[in-house]
Amino acid sequence: MSHAEVQEIVGSGGKLISESELAGVHTAMYQFEGEGSLGANASVMFQNGELIQKSQFGLR
């Protein structure tokens, strides 16, 4: 799944919180604020444009 596909599902592009490139591998992490408990969020990580990891905290 690409960042554009995630953006279409979530409704926003999120906030870029980390980005690096090492040995030709581009890695980017985005955070999306959510509704629920204080600090509710989801984080997603992409490598070379493909989703490789996701996590969430406090979402309803």
Short mmCIF file of the N, C-alpha and C atoms (twelve columns), coordinates in Angstrom:
data_MODEL
# 
_entry.id   MODEL 
# 
loop_
_atom_site.group_PDB 
_atom_site.id 
_atom_site.type_symbol 
_atom_site.label_atom_id 
_atom_site.label_alt_id 
_atom_site.label_comp_id 
_atom_site.label_asym_id 
_atom_site.label_seq_id 
_atom_site.Cartn_x 
_atom_site.Cartn_y 
_atom_site.Cartn_z 
_atom_site.pdbx_PDB_model_num 
ATOM 1   N N  . MET A 1  0.856   -1.167 0.000  1 
ATOM 2   C CA . MET A 1  0.000   0.000  0.000  1 
ATOM 3   C C  . MET A 1  0.905   1.233  0.000  1 
ATOM 4   N N  . SER A 2  0.563   2.196  -0.826 1 
ATOM 5   C CA . SER A 2  1.363   3.418  -0.943 1 
ATOM 6   C C  . SER A 2  0.857   4.506  0.007  1 
ATOM 7   N N  . HIS A 3  1.652   5.585  0.126  1 
ATOM 8   C CA . HIS A 3  1.240   6.724  0.946  1 
ATOM 9   C C  . HIS A 3  -0.041  7.336  0.384  1 
ATOM 10  N N  . ALA A 4  -0.164  7.413  -0.930 1 
ATOM 11  C CA . ALA A 4  -1.375  7.966  -1.550 1 
ATOM 12  C C  . ALA A 4  -2.603  7.135  -1.195 1 
ATOM 13  N N  . GLU A 5  -2.460  5.820  -1.155 1 
ATOM 14  C CA . GLU A 5  -3.583  4.949  -0.793 1 
ATOM 15  C C  . GLU A 5  -3.970  5.133  0.672  1 
ATOM 16  N N  . VAL A 6  -2.976  5.250  1.548  1 
ATOM 17  C CA . VAL A 6  -3.251  5.504  2.969  1 
ATOM 18  C C  . VAL A 6  -3.945  6.850  3.120  1 
ATOM 19  N N  . GLN A 7  -3.452  7.858  2.414  1 
ATOM 20  C CA . GLN A 7  -4.039  9.200  2.472  1 
ATOM 21  C C  . GLN A 7  -5.503  9.162  2.040  1 
ATOM 22  N N  . GLU A 8  -5.820  8.402  1.012  1 
ATOM 23  C CA . GLU A 8  -7.201  8.296  0.542  1 
ATOM 24  C C  . GLU A 8  -8.101  7.657  1.602  1 
ATOM 25  N N  . ILE A 9  -7.596  6.649  2.300  1 
ATOM 26  C CA . ILE A 9  -8.377  5.954  3.328  1 
ATOM 27  C C  . ILE A 9  -8.566  6.835  4.562  1 
ATOM 28  N N  . VAL A 10 -7.475  7.457  5.020  1 
ATOM 29  C CA . VAL A 10 -7.495  8.228  6.268  1 
ATOM 30  C C  . VAL A 10 -8.109  9.613  6.068  1 
ATOM 31  N N  . GLY A 11 -7.920  10.189 4.898  1 
ATOM 32  C CA . GLY A 11 -8.484  11.504 4.624  1 
ATOM 33  C C  . GLY A 11 -7.502  12.647 4.769  1 
ATOM 34  N N  . SER A 12 -6.246  12.338 5.097  1 
ATOM 35  C CA . SER A 12 -5.198  13.358 5.153  1 
ATOM 36  C C  . SER A 12 -3.859  12.687 4.894  1 
ATOM 37  N N  . GLY A 13 -2.848  13.521 4.636  1 
ATOM 38  C CA . GLY A 13 -1.522  12.994 4.350  1 
ATOM 39  C C  . GLY A 13 -0.688  12.721 5.578  1 
ATOM 40  N N  . GLY A 14 -1.177  13.141 6.743  1 
ATOM 41  C CA . GLY A 14 -0.415  12.965 7.967  1 
ATOM 42  C C  . GLY A 14 0.737   13.949 8.041  1 
ATOM 43  N N  . LYS A 15 1.498   13.853 9.112  1 
ATOM 44  C CA . LYS A 15 2.648   14.732 9.338  1 
ATOM 45  C C  . LYS A 15 3.917   13.900 9.214  1 
ATOM 46  N N  . LEU A 16 4.820   14.310 8.332  1 
ATOM 47  C CA . LEU A 16 6.099   13.626 8.176  1 
ATOM 48  C C  . LEU A 16 6.923   13.862 9.436  1 
ATOM 49  N N  . ILE A 17 7.256   12.786 10.162 1 
ATOM 50  C CA . ILE A 17 8.001   12.954 11.413 1 
ATOM 51  C C  . ILE A 17 9.424   12.430 11.329 1 
ATOM 52  N N  . SER A 18 9.719   11.615 10.302 1 
ATOM 53  C CA . SER A 18 11.068  11.087 10.161 1 
ATOM 54  C C  . SER A 18 11.276  10.672 8.715  1 
ATOM 55  N N  . GLU A 19 12.483  10.934 8.210  1 
ATOM 56  C CA . GLU A 19 12.790  10.556 6.837  1 
ATOM 57  C C  . GLU A 19 14.285  10.312 6.733  1 
ATOM 58  N N  . SER A 20 14.664  9.251  6.029  1 
ATOM 59  C CA . SER A 20 16.082  8.969  5.831  1 
ATOM 60  C C  . SER A 20 16.278  8.175  4.550  1 
ATOM 61  N N  . GLU A 21 17.509  8.175  4.083  1 
ATOM 62  C CA . GLU A 21 17.874  7.346  2.942  1 
ATOM 63  C C  . GLU A 21 19.241  6.752  3.240  1 
ATOM 64  N N  . LEU A 22 19.327  5.438  3.123  1 
ATOM 65  C CA . LEU A 22 20.566  4.732  3.411  1 
ATOM 66  C C  . LEU A 22 20.692  3.581  2.428  1 
ATOM 67  N N  . ALA A 23 21.807  3.509  1.753  1 
ATOM 68  C CA . ALA A 23 22.086  2.437  0.790  1 
ATOM 69  C C  . ALA A 23 20.970  2.305  -0.244 1 
ATOM 70  N N  . GLY A 24 20.435  3.448  -0.683 1 
ATOM 71  C CA . GLY A 24 19.404  3.444  -1.711 1 
ATOM 72  C C  . GLY A 24 18.009  3.107  -1.232 1 
ATOM 73  N N  . VAL A 25 17.828  2.984  0.084  1 
ATOM 74  C CA . VAL A 25 16.509  2.688  0.650  1 
ATOM 75  C C  . VAL A 25 15.973  3.955  1.315  1 
ATOM 76  N N  . HIS A 26 14.853  4.452  0.798  1 
ATOM 77  C CA . HIS A 26 14.217  5.648  1.345  1 
ATOM 78  C C  . HIS A 26 13.168  5.216  2.357  1 
ATOM 79  N N  . THR A 27 13.259  5.732  3.576  1 
ATOM 80  C CA . THR A 27 12.323  5.402  4.649  1 
ATOM 81  C C  . THR A 27 11.673  6.686  5.143  1 
ATOM 82  N N  . ALA A 28 10.347  6.653  5.305  1 
ATOM 83  C CA . ALA A 28 9.610   7.820  5.793  1 
ATOM 84  C C  . ALA A 28 8.546   7.361  6.777  1 
ATOM 85  N N  . MET A 29 8.400   8.104  7.882  1 
ATOM 86  C CA . MET A 29 7.373   7.801  8.872  1 
ATOM 87  C C  . MET A 29 6.436   8.998  8.987  1 
ATOM 88  N N  . TYR A 30 5.139   8.701  8.974  1 
ATOM 89  C CA . TYR A 30 4.102   9.719  9.087  1 
ATOM 90  C C  . TYR A 30 3.252   9.441  10.306 1 
ATOM 91  N N  . GLN A 31 2.771   10.514 10.935 1 
ATOM 92  C CA . GLN A 31 1.877   10.380 12.083 1 
ATOM 93  C C  . GLN A 31 0.557   11.078 11.769 1 
ATOM 94  N N  . PHE A 32 -0.521  10.414 12.152 1 
ATOM 95  C CA . PHE A 32 -1.867  10.935 11.961 1 
ATOM 96  C C  . PHE A 32 -2.498  11.112 13.329 1 
ATOM 97  N N  . GLU A 33 -3.024  12.312 13.617 1 
ATOM 98  C CA . GLU A 33 -3.740  12.540 14.874 1 
ATOM 99  C C  . GLU A 33 -5.105  11.880 14.774 1 
ATOM 100 N N  . GLY A 34 -5.568  11.331 15.897 1 
ATOM 101 C CA . GLY A 34 -6.840  10.632 15.884 1 
ATOM 102 C C  . GLY A 34 -7.788  11.115 16.954 1 
ATOM 103 N N  . GLU A 35 -8.963  10.516 16.956 1 
ATOM 104 C CA . GLU A 35 -9.966  10.795 17.977 1 
ATOM 105 C C  . GLU A 35 -9.988  9.633  18.948 1 
ATOM 106 N N  . GLY A 36 -10.215 9.940  20.196 1 
ATOM 107 C CA . GLY A 36 -10.226 8.929  21.238 1 
ATOM 108 C C  . GLY A 36 -9.620  9.533  22.478 1 
ATOM 109 N N  . SER A 37 -8.711  8.817  23.099 1 
ATOM 110 C CA . SER A 37 -8.073  9.322  24.310 1 
ATOM 111 C C  . SER A 37 -7.041  10.396 23.967 1 
ATOM 112 N N  . LEU A 38 -6.588  11.113 24.987 1 
ATOM 113 C CA . LEU A 38 -5.585  12.154 24.822 1 
ATOM 114 C C  . LEU A 38 -4.343  11.566 24.157 1 
ATOM 115 N N  . GLY A 39 -3.882  12.182 23.097 1 
ATOM 116 C CA . GLY A 39 -2.697  11.710 22.395 1 
ATOM 117 C C  . GLY A 39 -2.966  10.613 21.385 1 
ATOM 118 N N  . ALA A 40 -4.229  10.345 21.085 1 
ATOM 119 C CA . ALA A 40 -4.573  9.291  20.131 1 
ATOM 120 C C  . ALA A 40 -3.913  9.566  18.782 1 
ATOM 121 N N  . ASN A 41 -3.271  8.544  18.207 1 
ATOM 122 C CA . ASN A 41 -2.598  8.720  16.929 1 
ATOM 123 C C  . ASN A 41 -2.369  7.376  16.248 1 
ATOM 124 N N  . ALA A 42 -2.015  7.455  14.996 1 
ATOM 125 C CA . ALA A 42 -1.570  6.293  14.230 1 
ATOM 126 C C  . ALA A 42 -0.283  6.698  13.533 1 
ATOM 127 N N  . SER A 43 0.672   5.791  13.471 1 
ATOM 128 C CA . SER A 43 1.928   6.033  12.774 1 
ATOM 129 C C  . SER A 43 2.096   4.973  11.698 1 
ATOM 130 N N  . VAL A 44 2.594   5.395  10.551 1 
ATOM 131 C CA . VAL A 44 2.841   4.455  9.457  1 
ATOM 132 C C  . VAL A 44 4.236   4.706  8.901  1 
ATOM 133 N N  . MET A 45 4.906   3.630  8.499  1 
ATOM 134 C CA . MET A 45 6.255   3.736  7.956  1 
ATOM 135 C C  . MET A 45 6.289   3.129  6.556  1 
ATOM 136 N N  . PHE A 46 6.956   3.840  5.658  1 
ATOM 137 C CA . PHE A 46 7.090   3.397  4.271  1 
ATOM 138 C C  . PHE A 46 8.563   3.229  3.932  1 
ATOM 139 N N  . GLN A 47 8.868   2.214  3.133  1 
ATOM 140 C CA . GLN A 47 10.202  2.079  2.555  1 
ATOM 141 C C  . GLN A 47 10.031  2.012  1.049  1 
ATOM 142 N N  . ASN A 48 10.757  2.881  0.358  1 
ATOM 143 C CA . ASN A 48 10.663  2.982  -1.097 1 
ATOM 144 C C  . ASN A 48 9.217   3.050  -1.561 1 
ATOM 145 N N  . GLY A 49 8.399   3.811  -0.822 1 
ATOM 146 C CA . GLY A 49 7.029   4.076  -1.223 1 
ATOM 147 C C  . GLY A 49 5.999   3.042  -0.841 1 
ATOM 148 N N  . GLU A 50 6.412   1.961  -0.173 1 
ATOM 149 C CA . GLU A 50 5.474   0.909  0.220  1 
ATOM 150 C C  . GLU A 50 5.352   0.825  1.739  1 
ATOM 151 N N  . LEU A 51 4.131   0.667  2.225  1 
ATOM 152 C CA . LEU A 51 3.866   0.548  3.660  1 
ATOM 153 C C  . LEU A 51 4.544   -0.699 4.217  1 
ATOM 154 N N  . ILE A 52 5.339   -0.530 5.284  1 
ATOM 155 C CA . ILE A 52 5.998   -1.687 5.894  1 
ATOM 156 C C  . ILE A 52 5.628   -1.869 7.360  1 
ATOM 157 N N  . GLN A 53 5.119   -0.805 8.008  1 
ATOM 158 C CA . GLN A 53 4.809   -0.908 9.433  1 
ATOM 159 C C  . GLN A 53 3.728   0.095  9.802  1 
ATOM 160 N N  . LYS A 54 2.872   -0.296 10.747 1 
ATOM 161 C CA . LYS A 54 1.849   0.622  11.246 1 
ATOM 162 C C  . LYS A 54 1.638   0.362  12.721 1 
ATOM 163 N N  . SER A 55 1.265   1.412  13.439 1 
ATOM 164 C CA . SER A 55 0.953   1.277  14.861 1 
ATOM 165 C C  . SER A 55 -0.093  2.319  15.217 1 
ATOM 166 N N  . GLN A 56 -0.776  2.076  16.324 1 
ATOM 167 C CA . GLN A 56 -1.790  3.024  16.768 1 
ATOM 168 C C  . GLN A 56 -1.809  3.088  18.280 1 
ATOM 169 N N  . PHE A 57 -2.326  4.214  18.793 1 
ATOM 170 C CA . PHE A 57 -2.443  4.399  20.232 1 
ATOM 171 C C  . PHE A 57 -3.715  5.168  20.527 1 
ATOM 172 N N  . GLY A 58 -4.549  4.650  21.387 1 
ATOM 173 C CA . GLY A 58 -5.697  5.364  21.918 1 
ATOM 174 C C  . GLY A 58 -6.814  5.685  20.952 1 
ATOM 175 N N  . LEU A 59 -6.859  5.047  19.797 1 
ATOM 176 C CA . LEU A 59 -7.916  5.341  18.825 1 
ATOM 177 C C  . LEU A 59 -9.202  4.629  19.185 1 
ATOM 178 N N  . ARG A 60 -10.332 5.221  18.794 1 
ATOM 179 C CA . ARG A 60 -11.625 4.564  18.980 1 
ATOM 180 C C  . ARG A 60 -11.959 3.785  17.748 1 
# 
